[in-house]
mmCIF file of C-alpha atoms in Angstrom:
data_model
loop_
_atom_site.group_PDB
_atom_site.id
_atom_site.type_symbol
_atom_site.label_atom_id
_atom_site.label_comp_id
_atom_site.label_asym_id
_atom_site.label_seq_id
_atom_site.Cartn_x
_atom_site.Cartn_y
_atom_site.Cartn_z
ATOM 1 C CA MET A 1 22.220 9.700 -3.086
ATOM 2 C CA PRO A 2 24.828 7.164 -1.886
ATOM 3 C CA PHE A 3 23.969 3.453 -2.216
ATOM 4 C CA GLU A 4 21.216 4.238 -4.774
ATOM 5 C CA GLY A 5 21.741 1.112 -6.878
ATOM 6 C CA GLU A 6 22.294 -1.297 -3.981
ATOM 7 C CA SER A 7 19.767 -3.953 -3.037
ATOM 8 C CA ASP A 8 18.117 -4.018 0.390
ATOM 9 C CA ARG A 9 20.259 -7.039 1.207
ATOM 10 C CA GLU A 10 23.468 -5.099 0.519
ATOM 11 C CA LEU A 11 22.227 -2.101 2.525
ATOM 12 C CA VAL A 12 21.298 -4.272 5.504
ATOM 13 C CA ALA A 13 24.763 -5.870 5.381
ATOM 14 C CA ARG A 14 26.355 -2.402 5.461
ATOM 15 C CA PHE A 15 24.122 -1.369 8.355
ATOM 16 C CA VAL A 16 24.948 -4.493 10.368
ATOM 17 C CA ALA A 17 28.647 -3.863 9.716
ATOM 18 C CA GLY A 18 28.261 -0.491 11.458
ATOM 19 C CA ASP A 19 27.396 1.940 8.654
ATOM 20 C CA ALA A 20 24.200 3.550 9.988
ATOM 21 C CA THR A 21 23.958 5.837 6.921
ATOM 22 C CA ALA A 22 22.912 2.797 4.868
ATOM 23 C CA PHE A 23 19.565 3.077 6.645
ATOM 24 C CA ASP A 24 18.979 6.480 4.981
ATOM 25 C CA MET A 25 18.621 4.726 1.641
ATOM 26 C CA LEU A 26 16.266 2.081 3.091
ATOM 27 C CA HIS A 27 14.179 4.862 4.633
ATOM 28 C CA ARG A 28 14.072 6.756 1.353
ATOM 29 C CA ARG A 29 13.133 3.623 -0.572
ATOM 30 C CA HIS A 30 10.372 2.341 1.702
ATOM 31 C CA TYR A 31 8.831 5.256 3.630
ATOM 32 C CA GLY A 32 6.442 6.224 0.804
ATOM 33 C CA ARG A 33 5.289 2.636 0.312
ATOM 34 C CA ILE A 34 4.634 2.116 4.015
ATOM 35 C CA TYR A 35 2.832 5.458 4.203
ATOM 36 C CA ARG A 36 0.538 4.422 1.315
ATOM 37 C CA LEU A 37 -0.035 0.991 2.875
ATOM 38 C CA ALA A 38 -0.959 2.632 6.201
ATOM 39 C CA TYR A 39 -3.196 5.106 4.355
ATOM 40 C CA LEU A 40 -4.968 2.185 2.704
ATOM 41 C CA GLN A 41 -5.511 0.594 6.125
ATOM 42 C CA THR A 42 -6.568 3.730 8.017
ATOM 43 C CA ASN A 43 -7.824 6.130 5.320
ATOM 44 C CA ASN A 44 -6.289 8.951 7.323
ATOM 45 C CA GLY A 45 -3.142 10.962 6.546
ATOM 46 C CA ASP A 46 -2.158 11.659 10.162
ATOM 47 C CA ASP A 47 -2.537 8.012 11.168
ATOM 48 C CA ALA A 48 -0.618 6.920 8.068
ATOM 49 C CA GLU A 49 2.190 9.299 9.008
ATOM 50 C CA ASP A 50 2.355 7.963 12.577
ATOM 51 C CA ILE A 51 2.294 4.319 11.467
ATOM 52 C CA ALA A 52 4.928 4.825 8.769
ATOM 53 C CA ALA A 53 7.225 6.657 11.206
ATOM 54 C CA GLU A 54 6.774 3.995 13.913
ATOM 55 C CA THR A 55 7.349 1.180 11.393
ATOM 56 C CA LEU A 56 10.631 2.637 10.174
ATOM 57 C CA TYR A 57 11.684 3.452 13.760
ATOM 58 C CA ARG A 58 11.116 -0.160 14.847
ATOM 59 C CA ALA A 59 12.900 -1.392 11.734
ATOM 60 C CA PHE A 60 15.930 0.701 12.650
ATOM 61 C CA GLN A 61 15.906 -0.707 16.185
ATOM 62 C CA HIS A 62 15.673 -4.338 15.102
ATOM 63 C CA LEU A 63 17.485 -4.413 11.769
ATOM 64 C CA HIS A 64 20.564 -5.993 13.387
ATOM 65 C CA ARG A 65 18.539 -9.117 14.043
ATOM 66 C CA PHE A 66 16.696 -9.176 10.708
ATOM 67 C CA LYS A 67 17.207 -12.250 8.520
ATOM 68 C CA PHE A 68 16.188 -12.341 4.870
ATOM 69 C CA ALA A 69 13.723 -15.196 4.639
ATOM 70 C CA CYS A 70 12.788 -14.362 1.071
ATOM 71 C CA GLY A 71 13.909 -12.221 -1.834
ATOM 72 C CA GLU A 72 16.057 -9.125 -1.744
ATOM 73 C CA SER A 73 13.556 -6.711 -0.208
ATOM 74 C CA ILE A 74 12.786 -5.828 3.413
ATOM 75 C CA TYR A 75 9.329 -4.678 2.276
ATOM 76 C CA PRO A 76 7.474 -7.864 3.444
ATOM 77 C CA TRP A 77 8.903 -7.385 6.954
ATOM 78 C CA LEU A 78 7.967 -3.685 7.032
ATOM 79 C CA HIS A 79 4.538 -4.614 5.641
ATOM 80 C CA ARG A 80 3.910 -6.950 8.585
ATOM 81 C CA ILE A 81 4.980 -4.351 11.159
ATOM 82 C CA ALA A 82 2.807 -1.655 9.554
ATOM 83 C CA VAL A 83 -0.248 -3.901 9.237
ATOM 84 C CA ASN A 84 -0.001 -4.918 12.918
ATOM 85 C CA LEU A 85 0.273 -1.282 13.962
ATOM 86 C CA SER A 86 -2.720 -0.391 11.747
ATOM 87 C CA ILE A 87 -4.814 -3.202 13.232
ATOM 88 C CA ASP A 88 -4.104 -1.916 16.741
ATOM 89 C CA LEU A 89 -5.052 1.604 15.718
ATOM 90 C CA CYS A 90 -8.181 0.776 13.727
ATOM 91 C CA ARG A 91 -9.654 -1.928 15.946
ATOM 92 C CA ASP A 92 -12.659 0.181 16.848
ATOM 93 C CA ARG A 93 -13.161 1.960 13.571
ATOM 94 C CA SER A 94 -15.445 1.240 10.674
ATOM 95 C CA SER A 95 -13.523 0.668 7.442
ATOM 96 C CA ARG A 96 -16.389 1.435 5.078
ATOM 97 C CA GLN A 97 -15.603 4.611 3.229
ATOM 98 C CA ILE A 98 -18.138 6.549 1.195
ATOM 99 C CA VAL A 99 -16.615 8.208 -1.860
ATOM 100 C CA SER A 100 -18.484 10.876 -3.764
ATOM 101 C CA LEU A 101 -18.106 10.937 -7.559
ATOM 102 C CA ASP A 102 -19.459 13.032 -10.407
ATOM 103 C CA LEU A 103 -21.841 11.148 -12.660
ATOM 104 C CA GLU A 104 -19.452 11.499 -15.573
ATOM 105 C CA VAL A 105 -16.557 10.018 -13.572
ATOM 106 C CA ALA A 106 -18.649 7.151 -12.177
ATOM 107 C CA GLU A 107 -19.818 6.330 -15.700
ATOM 108 C CA GLY A 108 -16.201 6.640 -16.919
ATOM 109 C CA ILE A 109 -15.063 4.003 -14.410
ATOM 110 C CA ARG A 110 -17.803 1.606 -15.485
ATOM 111 C CA THR A 111 -16.964 2.091 -19.154
ATOM 112 C CA PHE A 112 -13.225 1.731 -18.454
ATOM 113 C CA LEU A 113 -13.844 -1.642 -16.814
ATOM 114 C CA GLU A 114 -15.470 -2.856 -20.036
ATOM 115 C CA ARG A 115 -13.801 -1.034 -22.939
ATOM 116 C CA ILE A 116 -10.530 0.681 -22.050
ATOM 117 C CA LYS A 117 -10.245 2.759 -25.221
ATOM 118 C CA ASP A 118 -13.693 4.363 -25.430
ATOM 119 C CA VAL A 119 -13.568 6.116 -22.085
ATOM 120 C CA ARG A 120 -14.431 9.773 -21.508
ATOM 121 C CA PRO A 121 -12.462 11.316 -19.789
ATOM 122 C CA PRO A 122 -9.408 9.574 -21.365
ATOM 123 C CA PRO A 123 -7.918 6.719 -19.266
ATOM 124 C CA GLU A 124 -4.790 8.664 -18.263
ATOM 125 C CA GLU A 125 -6.937 11.468 -16.879
ATOM 126 C CA LEU A 126 -9.400 9.119 -15.211
ATOM 127 C CA LEU A 127 -6.643 7.198 -13.386
ATOM 128 C CA GLU A 128 -5.087 10.427 -12.101
ATOM 129 C CA ARG A 129 -8.256 11.670 -10.417
ATOM 130 C CA ALA A 130 -7.966 11.676 -6.621
ATOM 131 C CA GLU A 131 -11.605 10.643 -6.123
ATOM 132 C CA VAL A 132 -11.190 7.637 -8.461
ATOM 133 C CA GLN A 133 -8.083 6.557 -6.558
ATOM 134 C CA ALA A 134 -9.953 6.956 -3.258
ATOM 135 C CA LEU A 135 -12.801 4.795 -4.560
ATOM 136 C CA VAL A 136 -10.381 2.090 -5.741
ATOM 137 C CA ARG A 137 -8.536 2.158 -2.399
ATOM 138 C CA SER A 138 -11.831 1.661 -0.576
ATOM 139 C CA ALA A 139 -12.565 -1.283 -2.897
ATOM 140 C CA ILE A 140 -9.114 -2.801 -2.219
ATOM 141 C CA ALA A 141 -9.612 -2.358 1.529
ATOM 142 C CA ALA A 142 -12.888 -4.302 1.279
ATOM 143 C CA LEU A 143 -11.224 -7.417 -0.225
ATOM 144 C CA SER A 144 -10.415 -10.473 1.882
ATOM 145 C CA ASN A 145 -7.028 -10.329 3.656
ATOM 146 C CA ASP A 146 -5.337 -12.673 1.165
ATOM 147 C CA GLN A 147 -6.714 -10.881 -1.873
ATOM 148 C CA ARG A 148 -5.742 -7.486 -0.470
ATOM 149 C CA ASP A 149 -2.246 -8.704 0.440
ATOM 150 C CA VAL A 150 -1.511 -10.150 -2.986
ATOM 151 C CA ILE A 151 -2.552 -6.914 -4.701
ATOM 152 C CA VAL A 152 -0.617 -4.751 -2.241
ATOM 153 C CA HIS A 153 2.546 -6.901 -2.493
ATOM 154 C CA ARG A 154 2.434 -6.800 -6.295
ATOM 155 C CA PHE A 155 1.456 -3.183 -6.980
ATOM 156 C CA LEU A 156 2.536 -1.276 -3.894
ATOM 157 C CA GLY A 157 5.448 -3.351 -2.622
ATOM 158 C CA GLU A 158 6.511 -4.023 -6.221
ATOM 159 C CA LEU A 159 7.536 -7.548 -5.267
ATOM 160 C CA SER A 160 8.000 -10.106 -8.015
ATOM 161 C CA LEU A 161 5.689 -13.115 -8.187
ATOM 162 C CA LYS A 162 8.396 -15.241 -6.578
ATOM 163 C CA GLU A 163 8.922 -12.753 -3.735
ATOM 164 C CA THR A 164 5.155 -12.391 -3.258
ATOM 165 C CA ALA A 165 4.850 -16.171 -3.041
ATOM 166 C CA GLU A 166 7.642 -16.342 -0.460
ATOM 167 C CA ALA A 167 6.213 -13.438 1.562
ATOM 168 C CA MET A 168 2.777 -15.069 1.615
ATOM 169 C CA ARG A 169 4.211 -18.554 2.216
ATOM 170 C CA ARG A 170 2.495 -19.998 -0.856
ATOM 171 C CA SER A 171 3.575 -21.549 -4.105
ATOM 172 C CA GLU A 172 3.917 -19.351 -7.199
ATOM 173 C CA GLY A 173 1.012 -21.198 -8.795
ATOM 174 C CA ALA A 174 -1.198 -20.474 -5.782
ATOM 175 C CA VAL A 175 -0.235 -16.791 -5.907
ATOM 176 C CA LYS A 176 -1.076 -16.573 -9.632
ATOM 177 C CA SER A 177 -4.464 -18.085 -8.931
ATOM 178 C CA LEU A 178 -5.035 -15.812 -5.921
ATOM 179 C CA LEU A 179 -4.001 -12.743 -7.933
ATOM 180 C CA HIS A 180 -6.522 -13.630 -10.618
ATOM 181 C CA ARG A 181 -9.321 -14.058 -8.085
ATOM 182 C CA ALA A 182 -8.301 -10.822 -6.383
ATOM 183 C CA VAL A 183 -8.431 -8.848 -9.650
ATOM 184 C CA VAL A 184 -11.867 -10.257 -10.514
ATOM 185 C CA ALA A 185 -13.150 -9.482 -7.000
ATOM 186 C CA LEU A 186 -11.635 -6.010 -7.134
ATOM 187 C CA ARG A 187 -13.368 -5.262 -10.434
ATOM 188 C CA LYS A 188 -16.680 -6.272 -8.869
ATOM 189 C CA GLU A 189 -16.088 -4.082 -5.789
ATOM 190 C CA ILE A 190 -15.142 -1.070 -7.930
ATOM 191 C CA LEU A 191 -18.207 -1.520 -10.138
ATOM 192 C CA GLU A 192 -20.488 -1.727 -7.094
ATOM 193 C CA ARG A 193 -19.020 1.447 -5.651
ATOM 194 C CA ALA A 194 -19.196 3.318 -8.953
ATOM 195 C CA SER A 195 -22.850 2.294 -9.365
ATOM 196 C CA GLU A 196 -23.580 3.323 -5.776
ATOM 197 C CA ALA A 197 -21.935 6.705 -6.376
ATOM 198 C CA GLU A 198 -23.997 7.111 -9.555
ATOM 199 C CA ARG A 199 -27.187 6.234 -7.693
ATOM 200 C CA ILE A 200 -26.403 8.750 -4.939
ATOM 201 C CA GLN A 201 -25.734 11.439 -7.550
ATOM 202 C CA LEU A 202 -28.954 10.643 -9.391
ATOM 203 C CA LEU A 203 -30.957 10.702 -6.155
ATOM 204 C CA GLY A 204 -29.285 14.019 -5.295
ATOM 205 C CA ARG A 205 -30.409 15.453 -8.604
ATOM 206 C CA LYS A 206 -33.927 14.227 -7.995
ATOM 207 C CA GLU A 207 -33.880 15.800 -4.506
ATOM 208 C CA GLU A 208 -32.908 19.100 -6.133
ATOM 209 C CA SER A 209 -35.796 18.787 -8.541
ATOM 210 C CA THR A 210 -38.328 18.705 -5.645
ATOM 211 C CA ASP A 211 -38.073 22.462 -5.372
ATOM 212 C CA VAL A 212 -39.556 22.765 -8.832
ATOM 213 C CA ARG A 213 -41.867 19.744 -9.067
ATOM 214 C CA GLY A 214 -42.641 18.043 -5.796
ATOM 215 C CA ASP A 215 -44.761 15.328 -7.414
ATOM 216 C CA SER A 216 -41.984 13.864 -9.562
ATOM 217 C CA ILE A 217 -39.622 13.076 -6.678
ATOM 218 C CA ARG A 218 -42.212 10.919 -4.975
ATOM 219 C CA ILE A 219 -42.650 8.892 -8.130
ATOM 220 C CA HIS A 220 -38.860 8.490 -8.498
ATOM 221 C CA ARG A 221 -38.458 7.420 -4.885
ATOM 222 C CA ARG A 222 -41.197 4.820 -5.190
ATOM 223 C CA THR A 223 -39.422 3.469 -8.288
ATOM 224 C CA ASP A 224 -36.142 3.223 -6.370
ATOM 225 C CA GLU A 225 -37.727 1.359 -3.486
ATOM 226 C CA THR A 226 -39.207 -1.356 -5.670
ATOM 227 C CA MET B 1 -4.688 -19.941 -18.692
ATOM 228 C CA CYS B 2 -6.029 -16.499 -17.762
ATOM 229 C CA GLU B 3 -4.081 -16.653 -14.490
ATOM 230 C CA GLU B 4 -0.802 -17.184 -16.356
ATOM 231 C CA ILE B 5 -1.444 -14.331 -18.807
ATOM 232 C CA LEU B 6 -2.554 -11.978 -16.031
ATOM 233 C CA SER B 7 0.605 -12.750 -14.053
ATOM 234 C CA GLU B 8 2.776 -12.130 -17.106
ATOM 235 C CA PHE B 9 0.967 -8.854 -17.737
ATOM 236 C CA THR B 10 1.582 -7.663 -14.144
ATOM 237 C CA GLU B 11 5.260 -8.652 -14.411
ATOM 238 C CA GLU B 12 5.683 -6.551 -17.546
ATOM 239 C CA LEU B 13 3.636 -3.728 -16.072
ATOM 240 C CA THR B 14 5.934 -3.326 -13.051
ATOM 241 C CA LYS B 15 8.779 -2.477 -15.440
ATOM 242 C CA ARG B 16 6.827 0.406 -16.998
ATOM 243 C CA ASP B 17 6.352 3.977 -15.817
ATOM 244 C CA GLU B 18 3.422 5.217 -17.901
ATOM 245 C CA PRO B 19 -0.053 4.921 -16.319
ATOM 246 C CA VAL B 20 -1.678 3.389 -19.414
ATOM 247 C CA PRO B 21 0.815 1.433 -21.560
ATOM 248 C CA HIS B 22 -1.248 1.081 -24.750
ATOM 249 C CA ASP B 23 1.154 -1.345 -26.450
ATOM 250 C CA LEU B 24 0.991 -3.718 -23.471
ATOM 251 C CA ILE B 25 -2.801 -3.511 -23.404
ATOM 252 C CA LYS B 26 -2.947 -4.319 -27.123
ATOM 253 C CA LYS B 27 -0.517 -7.222 -26.729
ATOM 254 C CA TYR B 28 -2.358 -8.817 -23.821
ATOM 255 C CA THR B 29 -5.886 -8.332 -25.170
ATOM 256 C CA GLU B 30 -4.681 -10.140 -28.296
ATOM 257 C CA LEU B 31 -3.370 -12.908 -26.041
ATOM 258 C CA GLY B 32 -6.873 -13.266 -24.589
ATOM 259 C CA LEU B 33 -6.684 -11.291 -21.355
ATOM 260 C CA PRO B 34 -10.074 -9.586 -20.785
ATOM 261 C CA GLU B 35 -10.004 -5.782 -20.885
ATOM 262 C CA SER B 36 -11.980 -5.765 -17.633
ATOM 263 C CA GLU B 37 -9.064 -7.436 -15.819
ATOM 264 C CA ILE B 38 -6.466 -5.165 -17.418
ATOM 265 C CA ALA B 39 -8.546 -2.143 -16.370
ATOM 266 C CA ALA B 40 -8.876 -3.385 -12.768
ATOM 267 C CA VAL B 41 -5.100 -3.882 -12.571
ATOM 268 C CA LEU B 42 -4.426 -0.384 -13.940
ATOM 269 C CA LEU B 43 -6.870 1.133 -11.449
ATOM 270 C CA ALA B 44 -5.274 -0.774 -8.557
ATOM 271 C CA ARG B 45 -1.759 0.228 -9.556
ATOM 272 C CA SER B 46 -2.709 3.867 -9.893
ATOM 273 C CA ALA B 47 -4.604 3.961 -6.566
ATOM 274 C CA LEU B 48 -1.763 2.265 -4.693
ATOM 275 C CA SER B 49 0.842 4.703 -5.973
ATOM 276 C CA ASN B 50 -1.031 7.473 -4.151
ATOM 277 C CA PRO B 51 -1.331 9.526 -1.994
ATOM 278 C CA LYS B 52 2.239 10.759 -1.841
ATOM 279 C CA ALA B 53 3.602 11.181 1.677
ATOM 280 C CA PRO B 54 4.062 14.849 2.667
ATOM 281 C CA GLN B 55 7.723 15.878 2.669
ATOM 282 C CA SER B 56 7.388 17.069 6.288
ATOM 283 C CA ALA B 57 6.269 13.543 7.301
ATOM 284 C CA VAL B 58 9.320 11.975 5.641
ATOM 285 C CA GLU B 59 11.627 14.487 7.339
ATOM 286 C CA ASN B 60 10.025 14.031 10.777
ATOM 287 C CA SER B 61 10.399 10.276 10.518
ATOM 288 C CA LYS B 62 14.015 10.608 9.446
ATOM 289 C CA LEU B 63 14.729 13.056 12.273
ATOM 290 C CA ARG B 64 13.285 10.666 14.870
ATOM 291 C CA ILE B 65 15.542 7.872 13.627
ATOM 292 C CA ASP B 66 18.582 10.162 13.521
ATOM 293 C CA GLU B 67 17.957 11.081 17.173
ATOM 294 C CA LEU B 68 17.745 7.399 18.097
ATOM 295 C CA ALA B 69 20.962 6.696 16.205
ATOM 296 C CA GLN B 70 22.730 9.547 18.008
ATOM 297 C CA ARG B 71 21.469 8.343 21.386
ATOM 298 C CA GLU B 72 22.649 4.793 20.713
ATOM 299 C CA HIS B 73 25.994 6.101 19.518
ATOM 300 C CA ALA B 74 26.387 8.218 22.667
ATOM 301 C CA GLU B 75 25.466 5.260 24.914
ATOM 302 C CA GLN B 76 27.978 3.035 23.173
ATOM 303 C CA GLY B 77 30.634 5.735 23.581
ATOM 304 C CA ALA B 78 29.828 6.124 27.278
ATOM 305 C CA SER B 79 30.001 2.390 27.977
ATOM 306 C CA ALA B 80 33.253 2.144 26.001
ATOM 307 C CA GLY B 81 34.729 4.887 28.209
ATOM 308 C CA VAL B 82 34.204 2.886 31.432
ATOM 309 C CA SER B 83 37.083 0.568 32.370
ATOM 310 C CA LEU B 84 36.670 -3.207 32.164
ATOM 311 C CA PRO B 85 36.871 -3.933 35.964
ATOM 312 C CA SER B 86 34.381 -1.152 36.621
ATOM 313 C CA ARG B 87 31.949 -2.598 34.033
ATOM 314 C CA PHE B 88 32.443 -6.042 35.629
ATOM 315 C CA TRP B 89 31.428 -4.736 39.090
ATOM 316 C CA GLN B 90 28.480 -2.837 37.571
ATOM 317 C CA ALA B 91 27.277 -6.095 36.010
ATOM 318 C CA ILE B 92 27.659 -7.970 39.331
ATOM 319 C CA ARG B 93 25.661 -5.266 41.168
ATOM 320 C CA ARG B 94 22.939 -5.413 38.486
ATOM 321 C CA LEU B 95 22.801 -9.174 38.849
ATOM 322 C CA PHE B 96 22.314 -8.965 42.634
ATOM 323 C CA ARG B 97 19.643 -6.278 42.241
ATOM 324 C CA THR B 98 17.752 -8.549 39.840
ATOM 325 C CA GLY B 99 18.081 -11.442 42.307
ATOM 326 C CA GLU B 100 16.605 -9.394 45.163
ATOM 327 C CA LYS B 101 13.309 -8.805 43.260
#
């Protein structure tokens, strides 16, 4: 792929000088990120596709006027466009997402958040599971705007601390502190969701057991209500 | 203290490809970073690297931009083909039309 090793700044300069093919590399570099950001916001593949396409389309239209305020990446600019489009789309929707997990997986997440090494299934396998990723995305989406942004800039946008600070118009020290608070809050959100998923699974099992012993489910339910 | 170590850990993590870099985990737990925070970071990173965009979505987006680029190119070519006096009179007419509104 031409221009593979060039920075966004160099590609934008080429584009402004009249080489429209430089945008191909920017599209290739950022489409996936913007799609995942939009998926995080909307929790819907079709909406994510529309938002990512519209974001890149608008970027192409306005790139001539774009000025690098910070860093070497156009990601913060694309991030803002995509988030605004997502807000317009999701204004009337509930963001709370219920994720269903096996008991073993829910327990694995809780163990992983305490002792990384002793987890069953192994950490590599646990992290690859689609339902675990969905649960974590729902936890990230539930964070405050600042906490969500700092995590998304760092781990999705792959911005450095300095670039994250510039994109969020804060000092590096403030971003470090915010990142720490965001990680602690995220851990809490994930734990709550994993416990909720476990509880739902356990209740489901008890519901199943009513067919065999109707008395026991009433006792279990009373215990849960107290 | 924890904030500094966590930031350093995330900086090093962005340079790595493997989902669970055991040597980094060992290094940073020894430096005092709680495993719970390392685990939350690893979960966040993994969740945010998915889902992958369908190839058809990438191609559709690219196609839409290519069409826009071609349209802009054609418009530029068309306006370049019109002589300077003609473009001048077109601009004057546009100006008067705007003034009439």
